[in-house]
PDB file of C-alpha atoms in Angstrom:
ATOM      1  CA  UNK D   1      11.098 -19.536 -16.827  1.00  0.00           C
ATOM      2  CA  UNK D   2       9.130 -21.277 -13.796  1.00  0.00           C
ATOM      3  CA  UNK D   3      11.874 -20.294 -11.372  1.00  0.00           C
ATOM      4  CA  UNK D   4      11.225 -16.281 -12.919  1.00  0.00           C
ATOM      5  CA  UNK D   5       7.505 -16.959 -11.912  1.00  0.00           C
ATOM      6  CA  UNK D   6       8.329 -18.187  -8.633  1.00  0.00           C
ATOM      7  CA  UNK D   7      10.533 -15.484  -7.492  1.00  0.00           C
ATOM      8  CA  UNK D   8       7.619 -12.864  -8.011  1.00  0.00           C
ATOM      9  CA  UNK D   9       5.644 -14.804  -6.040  1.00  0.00           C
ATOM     10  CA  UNK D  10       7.955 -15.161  -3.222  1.00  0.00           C
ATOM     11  CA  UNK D  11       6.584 -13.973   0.427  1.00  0.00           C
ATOM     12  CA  UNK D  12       2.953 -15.191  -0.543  1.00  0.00           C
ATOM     13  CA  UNK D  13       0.843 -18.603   0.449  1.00  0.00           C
ATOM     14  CA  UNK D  14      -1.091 -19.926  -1.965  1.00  0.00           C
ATOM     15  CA  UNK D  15      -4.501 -21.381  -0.954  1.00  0.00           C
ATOM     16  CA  UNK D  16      -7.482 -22.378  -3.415  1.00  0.00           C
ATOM     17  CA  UNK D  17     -11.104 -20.716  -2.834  1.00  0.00           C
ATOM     18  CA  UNK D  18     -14.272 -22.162  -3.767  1.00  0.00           C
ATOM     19  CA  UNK D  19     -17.493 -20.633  -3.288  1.00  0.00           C
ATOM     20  CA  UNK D  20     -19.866 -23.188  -4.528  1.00  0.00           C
ATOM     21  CA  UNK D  21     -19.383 -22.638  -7.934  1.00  0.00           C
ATOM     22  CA  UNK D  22     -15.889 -21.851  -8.997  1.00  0.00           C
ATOM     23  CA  UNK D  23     -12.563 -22.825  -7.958  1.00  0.00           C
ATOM     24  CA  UNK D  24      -9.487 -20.486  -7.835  1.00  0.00           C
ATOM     25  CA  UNK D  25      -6.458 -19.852  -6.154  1.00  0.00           C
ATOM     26  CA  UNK D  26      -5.958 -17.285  -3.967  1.00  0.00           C
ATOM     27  CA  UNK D  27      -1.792 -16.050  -3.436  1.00  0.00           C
ATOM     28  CA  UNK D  28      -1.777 -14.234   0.265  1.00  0.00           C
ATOM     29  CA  UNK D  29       1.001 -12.178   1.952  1.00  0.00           C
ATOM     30  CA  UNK D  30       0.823  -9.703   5.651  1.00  0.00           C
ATOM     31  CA  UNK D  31      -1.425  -9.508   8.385  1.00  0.00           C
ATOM     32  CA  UNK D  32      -4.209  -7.210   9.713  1.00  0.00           C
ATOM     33  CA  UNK D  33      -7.495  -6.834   7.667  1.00  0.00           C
ATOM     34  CA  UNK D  34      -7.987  -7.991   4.478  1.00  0.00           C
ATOM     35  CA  UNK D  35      -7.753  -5.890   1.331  1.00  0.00           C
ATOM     36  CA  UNK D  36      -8.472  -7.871  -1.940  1.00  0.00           C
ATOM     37  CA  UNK D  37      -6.313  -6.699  -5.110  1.00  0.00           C
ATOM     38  CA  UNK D  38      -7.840  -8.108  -8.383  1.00  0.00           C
ATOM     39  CA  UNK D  39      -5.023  -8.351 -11.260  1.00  0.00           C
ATOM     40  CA  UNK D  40      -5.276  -6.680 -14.584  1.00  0.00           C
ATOM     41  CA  UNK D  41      -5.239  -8.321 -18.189  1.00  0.00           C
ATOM     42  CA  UNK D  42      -3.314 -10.541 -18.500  1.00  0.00           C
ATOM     43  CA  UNK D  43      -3.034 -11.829 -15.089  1.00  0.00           C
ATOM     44  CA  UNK D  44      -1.247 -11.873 -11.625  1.00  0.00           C
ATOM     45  CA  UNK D  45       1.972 -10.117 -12.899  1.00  0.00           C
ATOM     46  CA  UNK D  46       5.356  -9.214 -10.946  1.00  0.00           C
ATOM     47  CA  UNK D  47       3.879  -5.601 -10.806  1.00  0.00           C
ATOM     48  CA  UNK D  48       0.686  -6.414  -9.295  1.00  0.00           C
ATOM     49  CA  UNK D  49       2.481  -8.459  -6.609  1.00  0.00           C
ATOM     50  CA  UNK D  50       4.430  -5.771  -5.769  1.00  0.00           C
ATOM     51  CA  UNK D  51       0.928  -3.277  -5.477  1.00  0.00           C
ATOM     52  CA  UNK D  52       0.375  -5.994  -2.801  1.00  0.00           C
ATOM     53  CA  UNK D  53       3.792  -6.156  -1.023  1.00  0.00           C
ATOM     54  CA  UNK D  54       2.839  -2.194  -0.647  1.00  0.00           C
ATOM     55  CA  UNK D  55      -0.125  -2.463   0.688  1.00  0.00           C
ATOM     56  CA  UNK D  56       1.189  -5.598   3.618  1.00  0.00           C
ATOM     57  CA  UNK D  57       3.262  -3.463   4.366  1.00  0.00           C
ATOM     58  CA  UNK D  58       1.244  -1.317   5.422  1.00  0.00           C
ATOM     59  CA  UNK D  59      -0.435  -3.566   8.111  1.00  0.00           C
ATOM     60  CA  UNK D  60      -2.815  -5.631   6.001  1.00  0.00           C
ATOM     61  CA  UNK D  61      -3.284  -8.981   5.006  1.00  0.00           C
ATOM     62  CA  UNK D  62      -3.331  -8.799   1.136  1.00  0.00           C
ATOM     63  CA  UNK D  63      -5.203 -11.302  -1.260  1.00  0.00           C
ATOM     64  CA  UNK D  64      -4.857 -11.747  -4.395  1.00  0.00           C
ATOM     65  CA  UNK D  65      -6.642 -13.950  -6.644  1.00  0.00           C
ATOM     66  CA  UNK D  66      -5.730 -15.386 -10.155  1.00  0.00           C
ATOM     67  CA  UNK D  67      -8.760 -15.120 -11.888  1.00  0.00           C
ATOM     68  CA  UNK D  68      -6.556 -15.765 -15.563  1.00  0.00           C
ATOM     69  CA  UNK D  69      -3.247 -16.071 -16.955  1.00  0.00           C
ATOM     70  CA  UNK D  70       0.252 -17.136 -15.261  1.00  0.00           C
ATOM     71  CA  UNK D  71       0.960 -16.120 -11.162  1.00  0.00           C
ATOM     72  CA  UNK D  72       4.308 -14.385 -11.543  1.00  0.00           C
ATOM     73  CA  UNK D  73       4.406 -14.326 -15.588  1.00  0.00           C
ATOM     74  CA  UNK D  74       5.522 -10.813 -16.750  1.00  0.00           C
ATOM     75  CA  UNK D  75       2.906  -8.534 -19.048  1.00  0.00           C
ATOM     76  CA  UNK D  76       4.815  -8.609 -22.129  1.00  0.00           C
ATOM     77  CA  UNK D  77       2.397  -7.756 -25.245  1.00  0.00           C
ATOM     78  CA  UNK D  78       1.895 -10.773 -26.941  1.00  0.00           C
ATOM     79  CA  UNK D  79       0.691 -12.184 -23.652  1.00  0.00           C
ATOM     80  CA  UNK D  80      -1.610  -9.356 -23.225  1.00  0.00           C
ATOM     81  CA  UNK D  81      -3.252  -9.913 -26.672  1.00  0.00           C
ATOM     82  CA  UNK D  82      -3.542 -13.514 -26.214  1.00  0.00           C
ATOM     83  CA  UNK D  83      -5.134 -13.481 -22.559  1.00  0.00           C
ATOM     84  CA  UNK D  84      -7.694 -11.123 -24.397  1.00  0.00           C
ATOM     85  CA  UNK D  85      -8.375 -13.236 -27.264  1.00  0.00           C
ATOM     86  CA  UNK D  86      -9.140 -16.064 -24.478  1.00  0.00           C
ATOM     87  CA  UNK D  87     -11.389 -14.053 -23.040  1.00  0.00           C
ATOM     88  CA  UNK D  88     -13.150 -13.017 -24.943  1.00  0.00           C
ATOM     89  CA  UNK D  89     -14.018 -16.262 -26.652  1.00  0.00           C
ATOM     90  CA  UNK D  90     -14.130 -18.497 -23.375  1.00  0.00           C
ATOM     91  CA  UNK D  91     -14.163 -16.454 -20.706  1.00  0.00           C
ATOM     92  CA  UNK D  92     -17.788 -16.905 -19.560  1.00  0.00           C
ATOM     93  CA  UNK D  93     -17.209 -15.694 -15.965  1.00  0.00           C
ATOM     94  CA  UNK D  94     -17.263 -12.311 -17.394  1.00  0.00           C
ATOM     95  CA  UNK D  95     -19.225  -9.470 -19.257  1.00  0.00           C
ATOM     96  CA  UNK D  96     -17.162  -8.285 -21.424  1.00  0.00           C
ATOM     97  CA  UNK D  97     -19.155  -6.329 -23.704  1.00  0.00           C
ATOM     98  CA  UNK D  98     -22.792  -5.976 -21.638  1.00  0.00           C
ATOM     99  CA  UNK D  99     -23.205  -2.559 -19.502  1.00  0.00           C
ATOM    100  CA  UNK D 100     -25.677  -2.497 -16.819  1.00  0.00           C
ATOM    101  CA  UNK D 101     -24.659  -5.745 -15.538  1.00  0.00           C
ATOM    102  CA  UNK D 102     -21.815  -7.079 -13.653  1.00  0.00           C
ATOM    103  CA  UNK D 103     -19.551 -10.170 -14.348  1.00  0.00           C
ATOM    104  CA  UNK D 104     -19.984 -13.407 -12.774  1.00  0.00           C
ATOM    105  CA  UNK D 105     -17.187 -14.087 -11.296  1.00  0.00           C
ATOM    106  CA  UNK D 106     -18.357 -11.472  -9.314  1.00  0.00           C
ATOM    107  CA  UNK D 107     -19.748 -13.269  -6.851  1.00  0.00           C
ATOM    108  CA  UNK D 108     -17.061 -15.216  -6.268  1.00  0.00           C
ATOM    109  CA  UNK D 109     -15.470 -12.241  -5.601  1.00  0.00           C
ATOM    110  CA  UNK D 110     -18.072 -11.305  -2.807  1.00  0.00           C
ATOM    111  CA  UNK D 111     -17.577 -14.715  -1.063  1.00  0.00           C
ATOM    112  CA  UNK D 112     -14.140 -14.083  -0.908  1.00  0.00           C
ATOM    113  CA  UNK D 113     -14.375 -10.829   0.857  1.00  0.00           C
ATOM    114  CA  UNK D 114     -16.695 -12.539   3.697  1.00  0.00           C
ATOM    115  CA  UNK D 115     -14.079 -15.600   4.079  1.00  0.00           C
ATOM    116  CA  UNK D 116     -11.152 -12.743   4.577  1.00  0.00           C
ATOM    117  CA  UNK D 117     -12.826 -10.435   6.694  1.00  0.00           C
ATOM    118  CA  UNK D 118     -14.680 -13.101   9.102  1.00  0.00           C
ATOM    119  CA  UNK D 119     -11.226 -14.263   9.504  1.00  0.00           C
ATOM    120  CA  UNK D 120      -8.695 -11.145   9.277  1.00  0.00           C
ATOM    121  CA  UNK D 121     -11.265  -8.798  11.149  1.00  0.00           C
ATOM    122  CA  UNK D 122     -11.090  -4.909  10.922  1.00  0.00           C
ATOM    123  CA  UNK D 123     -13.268  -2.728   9.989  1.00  0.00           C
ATOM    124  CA  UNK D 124     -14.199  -4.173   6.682  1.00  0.00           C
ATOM    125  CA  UNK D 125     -11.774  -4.962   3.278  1.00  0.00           C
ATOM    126  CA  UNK D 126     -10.760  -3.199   0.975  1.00  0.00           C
ATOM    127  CA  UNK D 127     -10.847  -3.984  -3.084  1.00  0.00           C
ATOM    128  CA  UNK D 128      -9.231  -2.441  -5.670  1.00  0.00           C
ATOM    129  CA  UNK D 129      -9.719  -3.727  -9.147  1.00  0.00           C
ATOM    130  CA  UNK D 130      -7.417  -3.239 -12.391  1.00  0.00           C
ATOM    131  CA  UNK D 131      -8.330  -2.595 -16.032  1.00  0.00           C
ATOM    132  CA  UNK D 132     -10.487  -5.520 -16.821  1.00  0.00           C
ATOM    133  CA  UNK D 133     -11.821  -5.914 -13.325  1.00  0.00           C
ATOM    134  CA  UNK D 134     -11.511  -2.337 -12.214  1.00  0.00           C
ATOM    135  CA  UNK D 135     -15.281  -2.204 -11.704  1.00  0.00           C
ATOM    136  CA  UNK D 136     -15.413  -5.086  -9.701  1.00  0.00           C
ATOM    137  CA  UNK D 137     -14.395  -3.434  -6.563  1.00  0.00           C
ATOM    138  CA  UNK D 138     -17.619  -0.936  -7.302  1.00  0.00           C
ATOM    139  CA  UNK D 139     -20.054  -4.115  -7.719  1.00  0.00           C
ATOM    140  CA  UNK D 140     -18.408  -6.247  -4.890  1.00  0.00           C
ATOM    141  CA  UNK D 141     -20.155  -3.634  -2.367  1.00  0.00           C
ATOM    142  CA  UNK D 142     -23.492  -5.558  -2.423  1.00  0.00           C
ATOM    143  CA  UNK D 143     -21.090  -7.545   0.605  1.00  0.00           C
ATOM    144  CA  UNK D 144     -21.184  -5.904   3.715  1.00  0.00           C
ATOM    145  CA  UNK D 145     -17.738  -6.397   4.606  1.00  0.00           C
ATOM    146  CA  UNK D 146     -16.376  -4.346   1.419  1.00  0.00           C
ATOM    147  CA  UNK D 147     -16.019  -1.073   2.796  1.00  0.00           C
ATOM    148  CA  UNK D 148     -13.292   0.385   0.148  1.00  0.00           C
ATOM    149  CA  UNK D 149     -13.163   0.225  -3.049  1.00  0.00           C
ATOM    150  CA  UNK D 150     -11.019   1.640  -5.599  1.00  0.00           C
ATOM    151  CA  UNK D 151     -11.733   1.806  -9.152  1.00  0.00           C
ATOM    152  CA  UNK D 152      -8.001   1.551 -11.143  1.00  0.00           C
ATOM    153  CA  UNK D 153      -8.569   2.262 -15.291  1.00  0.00           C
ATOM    154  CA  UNK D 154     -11.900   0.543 -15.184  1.00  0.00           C
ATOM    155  CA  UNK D 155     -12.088  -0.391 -18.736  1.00  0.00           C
ATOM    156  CA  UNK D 156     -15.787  -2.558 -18.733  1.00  0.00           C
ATOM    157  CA  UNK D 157     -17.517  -2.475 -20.692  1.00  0.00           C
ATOM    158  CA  UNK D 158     -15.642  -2.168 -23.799  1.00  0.00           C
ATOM    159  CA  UNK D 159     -15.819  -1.021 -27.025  1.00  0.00           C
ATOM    160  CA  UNK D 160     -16.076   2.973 -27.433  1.00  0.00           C
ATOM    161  CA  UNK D 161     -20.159   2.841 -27.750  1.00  0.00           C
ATOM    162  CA  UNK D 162     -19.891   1.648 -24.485  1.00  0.00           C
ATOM    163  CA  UNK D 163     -17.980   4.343 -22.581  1.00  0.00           C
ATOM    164  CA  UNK D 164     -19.991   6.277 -20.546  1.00  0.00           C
ATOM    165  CA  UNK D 165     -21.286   2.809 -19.311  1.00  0.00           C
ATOM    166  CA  UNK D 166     -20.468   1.002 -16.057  1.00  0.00           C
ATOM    167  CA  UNK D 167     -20.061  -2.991 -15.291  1.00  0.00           C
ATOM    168  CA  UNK D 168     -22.484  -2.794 -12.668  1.00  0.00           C
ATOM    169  CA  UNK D 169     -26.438  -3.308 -12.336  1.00  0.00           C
ATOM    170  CA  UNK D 170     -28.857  -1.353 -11.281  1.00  0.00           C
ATOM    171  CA  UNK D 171     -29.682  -2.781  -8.196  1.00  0.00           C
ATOM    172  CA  UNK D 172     -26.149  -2.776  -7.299  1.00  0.00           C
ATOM    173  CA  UNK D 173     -25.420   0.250  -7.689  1.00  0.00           C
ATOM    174  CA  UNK D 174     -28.036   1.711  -5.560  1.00  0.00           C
ATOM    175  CA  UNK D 175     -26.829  -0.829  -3.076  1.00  0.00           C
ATOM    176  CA  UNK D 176     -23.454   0.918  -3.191  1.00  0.00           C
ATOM    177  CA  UNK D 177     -25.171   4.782  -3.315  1.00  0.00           C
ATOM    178  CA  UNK D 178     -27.209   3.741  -0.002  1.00  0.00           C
ATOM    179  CA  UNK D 179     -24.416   2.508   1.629  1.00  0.00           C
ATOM    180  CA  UNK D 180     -22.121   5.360   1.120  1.00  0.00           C
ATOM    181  CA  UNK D 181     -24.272   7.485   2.624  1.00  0.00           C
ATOM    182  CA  UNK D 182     -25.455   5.461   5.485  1.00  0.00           C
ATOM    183  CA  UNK D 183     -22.130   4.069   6.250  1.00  0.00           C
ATOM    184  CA  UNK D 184     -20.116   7.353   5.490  1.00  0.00           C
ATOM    185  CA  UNK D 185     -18.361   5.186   2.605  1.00  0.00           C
ATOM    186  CA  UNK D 186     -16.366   6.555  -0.776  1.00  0.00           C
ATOM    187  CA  UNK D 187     -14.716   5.216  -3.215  1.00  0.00           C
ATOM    188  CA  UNK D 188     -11.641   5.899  -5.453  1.00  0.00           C
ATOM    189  CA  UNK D 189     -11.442   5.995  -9.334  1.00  0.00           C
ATOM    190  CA  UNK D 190      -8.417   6.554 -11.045  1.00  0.00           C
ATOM    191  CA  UNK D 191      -7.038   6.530 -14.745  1.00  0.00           C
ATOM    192  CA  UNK D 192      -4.754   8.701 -17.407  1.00  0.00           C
ATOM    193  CA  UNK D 193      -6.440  11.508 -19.348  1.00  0.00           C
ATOM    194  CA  UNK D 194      -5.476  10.195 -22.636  1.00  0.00           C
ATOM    195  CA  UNK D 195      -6.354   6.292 -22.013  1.00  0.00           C
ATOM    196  CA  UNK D 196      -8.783   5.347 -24.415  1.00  0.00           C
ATOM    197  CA  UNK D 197      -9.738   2.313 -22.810  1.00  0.00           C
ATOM    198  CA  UNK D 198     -11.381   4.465 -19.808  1.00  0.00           C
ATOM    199  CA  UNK D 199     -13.198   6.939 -21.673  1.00  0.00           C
ATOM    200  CA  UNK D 200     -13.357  10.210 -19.460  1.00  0.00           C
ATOM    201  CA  UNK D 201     -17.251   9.928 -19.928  1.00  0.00           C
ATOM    202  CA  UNK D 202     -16.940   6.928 -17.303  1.00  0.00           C
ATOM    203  CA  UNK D 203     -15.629   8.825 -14.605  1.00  0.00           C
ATOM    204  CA  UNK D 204     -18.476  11.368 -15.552  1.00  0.00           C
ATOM    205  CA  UNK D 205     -20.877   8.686 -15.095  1.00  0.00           C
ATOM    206  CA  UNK D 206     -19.417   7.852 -11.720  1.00  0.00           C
ATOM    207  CA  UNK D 207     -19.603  11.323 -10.459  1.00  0.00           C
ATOM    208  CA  UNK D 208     -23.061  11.680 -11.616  1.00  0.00           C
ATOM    209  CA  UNK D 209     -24.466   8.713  -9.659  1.00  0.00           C
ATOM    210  CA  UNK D 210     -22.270   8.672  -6.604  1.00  0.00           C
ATOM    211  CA  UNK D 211     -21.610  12.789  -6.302  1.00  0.00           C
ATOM    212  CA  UNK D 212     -19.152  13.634  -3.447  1.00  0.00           C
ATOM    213  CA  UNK D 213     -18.491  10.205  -3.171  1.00  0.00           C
ATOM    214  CA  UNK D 214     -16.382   9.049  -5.839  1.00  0.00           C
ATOM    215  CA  UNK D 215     -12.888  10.719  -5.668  1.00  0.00           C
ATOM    216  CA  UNK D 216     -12.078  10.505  -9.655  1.00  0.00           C
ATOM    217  CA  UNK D 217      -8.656  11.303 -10.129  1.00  0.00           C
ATOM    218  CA  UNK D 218      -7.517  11.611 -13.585  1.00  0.00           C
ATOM    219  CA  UNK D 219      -3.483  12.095 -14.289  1.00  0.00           C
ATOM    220  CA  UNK D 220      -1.712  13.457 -17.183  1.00  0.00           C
ATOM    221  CA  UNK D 221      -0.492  11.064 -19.804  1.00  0.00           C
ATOM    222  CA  UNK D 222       3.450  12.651 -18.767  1.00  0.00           C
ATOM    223  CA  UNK D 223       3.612  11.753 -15.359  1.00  0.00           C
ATOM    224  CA  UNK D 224       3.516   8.158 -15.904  1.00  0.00           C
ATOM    225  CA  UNK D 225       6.205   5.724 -16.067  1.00  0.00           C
ATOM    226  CA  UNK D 226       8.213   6.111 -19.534  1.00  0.00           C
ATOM    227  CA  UNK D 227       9.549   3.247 -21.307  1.00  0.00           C
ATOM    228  CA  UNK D 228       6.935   0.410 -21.164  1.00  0.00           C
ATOM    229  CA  UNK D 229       6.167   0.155 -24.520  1.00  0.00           C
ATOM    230  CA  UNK D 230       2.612   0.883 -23.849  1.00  0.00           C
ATOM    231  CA  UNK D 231       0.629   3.858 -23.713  1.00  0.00           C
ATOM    232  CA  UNK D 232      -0.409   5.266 -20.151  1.00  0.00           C
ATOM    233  CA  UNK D 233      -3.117   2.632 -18.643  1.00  0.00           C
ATOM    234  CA  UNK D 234      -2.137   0.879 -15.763  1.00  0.00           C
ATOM    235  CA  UNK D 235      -2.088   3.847 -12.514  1.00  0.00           C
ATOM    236  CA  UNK D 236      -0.619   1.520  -9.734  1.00  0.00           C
ATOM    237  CA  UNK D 237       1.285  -0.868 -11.790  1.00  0.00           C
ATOM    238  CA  UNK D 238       2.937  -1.136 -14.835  1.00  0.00           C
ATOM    239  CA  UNK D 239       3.387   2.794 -15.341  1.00  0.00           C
ATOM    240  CA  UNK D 240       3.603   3.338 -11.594  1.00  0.00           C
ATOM    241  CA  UNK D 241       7.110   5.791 -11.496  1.00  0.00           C
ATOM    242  CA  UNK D 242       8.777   4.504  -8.853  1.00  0.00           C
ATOM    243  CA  UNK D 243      11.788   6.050  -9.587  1.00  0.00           C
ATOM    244  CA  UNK D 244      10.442   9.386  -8.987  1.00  0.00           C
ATOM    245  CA  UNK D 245       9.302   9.167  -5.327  1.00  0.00           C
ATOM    246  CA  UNK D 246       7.753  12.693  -5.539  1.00  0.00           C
ATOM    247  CA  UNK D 247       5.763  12.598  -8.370  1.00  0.00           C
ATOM    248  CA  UNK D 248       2.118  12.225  -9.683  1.00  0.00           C
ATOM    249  CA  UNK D 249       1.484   8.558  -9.560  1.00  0.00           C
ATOM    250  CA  UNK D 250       3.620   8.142  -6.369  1.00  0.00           C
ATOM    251  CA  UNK D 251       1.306  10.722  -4.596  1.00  0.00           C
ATOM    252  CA  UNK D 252      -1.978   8.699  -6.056  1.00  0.00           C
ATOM    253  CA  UNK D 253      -0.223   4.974  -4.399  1.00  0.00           C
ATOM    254  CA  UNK D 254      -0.063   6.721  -1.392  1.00  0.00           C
ATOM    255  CA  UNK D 255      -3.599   7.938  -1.030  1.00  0.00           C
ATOM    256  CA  UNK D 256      -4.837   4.163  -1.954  1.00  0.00           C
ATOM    257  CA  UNK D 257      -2.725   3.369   0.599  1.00  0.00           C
ATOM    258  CA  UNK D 258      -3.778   5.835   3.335  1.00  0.00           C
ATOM    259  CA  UNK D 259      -7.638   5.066   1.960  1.00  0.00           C
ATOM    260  CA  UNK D 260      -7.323   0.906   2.904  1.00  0.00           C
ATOM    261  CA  UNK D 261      -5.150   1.946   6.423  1.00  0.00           C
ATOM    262  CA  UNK D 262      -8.173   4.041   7.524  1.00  0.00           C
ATOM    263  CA  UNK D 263     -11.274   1.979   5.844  1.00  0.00           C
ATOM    264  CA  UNK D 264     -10.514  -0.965   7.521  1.00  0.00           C
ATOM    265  CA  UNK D 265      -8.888   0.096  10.710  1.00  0.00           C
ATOM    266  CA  UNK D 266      -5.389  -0.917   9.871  1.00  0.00           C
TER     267      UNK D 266
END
């Protein structure tokens, strides 16, 4: 099984980042500025490597922390419910539940994006979060270097009381509203119209506070990738259809693409 894990990580350097407070290691792969791709529940899967591949190829340098779980392991179900059930009784670098308020391991996050783009120059990085941190990439833009972020099935807060909430202050997200518009910035939200972990009113909330800035794109449940055993979630991952070059979510991993390529001068 530890020669499966290895294999998906093959390509990428491993280095460990700390920040001050918290230690974790960073996996690495390509050249040219840095674009930061934050795994989904329940960690740093084959799928999620291969997001990265993508986006090296595209003349970037790609980094890609494991913030929980295995580097390599696969996302089969029983390793999705137990990485939750982890979380949600340990997992005190993030907010879970709260609205209004971002997780810790946020700033972490932040840190890292300075480190990458002092030494990978650019324009700026790019950040795309998944699922569990797909808000991140929204909150990380309190750091001056983040200069694209893309929002992939942001499911914080959860719990359905909480869905037209975001994980983000306040006083970040005016942060991120000023800069867009004095830095001619925009971001990129994306999820499935039937996905109940990213309530629609979510994406309503984004477009309400950031306007012609936010590019929410919202696909039809039949477009994505058939056969997973789970129900249409994951955008640029697991029910990414790469067998059907032409299609829906092929034409959405192309536009992230073409988004971090111009963003940070790739």
């Amino acid at each position: 099984m530890a020669k499966i894990h290895d294999d998906a990580l093959a390509g990428f350097t491993k280095f460990d980042f700390h920040d001050g407070r918290w230690t974790r290691p960073v996996y690495r792969i390509g050249s040219g500025p840095a674009v930061i791709v934050i795994h989904e529940i329940p960690g740093l899967n084959p799928q999620v490597l291969q997001f990265a591949r993508d986006v090296a190829a595209e003349g970037m340098t790609v980094f890609c922390p494991s913030l929980f779980g295995k580097p390599g392991k696969p996302a089969s179900n029983g390793y999705v419910t137990a990485t939750m059930l982890k979380l949600a009784c340990v997992g005190r670098e993030f907010a879970i539940w709260a609205g209004g308020r971002s997780s810790p391991i946020v700033d972490w996050l932040r840190a890292l994006a300075r480190k990458t783009h002092a030494e990978c120059g650019g324009k700026g990085v790019g950040a795309v979060g998944m699922c569990f941190t797909g808000g991140f990439a929204l909150a990380m833009m309190t750091e001056p270097s983040v200069v694209a972020p893309v929002l992939a099935e942001p499911s914080l807060p959860a719990g359905r009381k909480k869905g037209g909430e975001l994980d983000v202050s306040p006083k970040e997200l005016a942060v991120a509203k000023a800069r867009m518009e004095a830095e001619d910035l925009s971001l990129i939200a994306l999820r499935f119209e039937g996905d109940v972990l990213v309530p629609c009113a979510r994406f309503q909330t984004l477009e309400r506070e950031l306007g012609a800035r936010v590019e929410a794109i919202t696909l039809p449940d039949a477009v994505a990738k058939q056969g997973t055993g789970r129900d249409p979630h994951s955008v640029l991952t697991i029910h990414l259809d790469r067998d059907d070059p032409a299609g829906e979510t092929m034409k959405v991993h192309r536009k992230v693409l073409d988004f971090f390529k111009a963003r940070t001068g790739a």
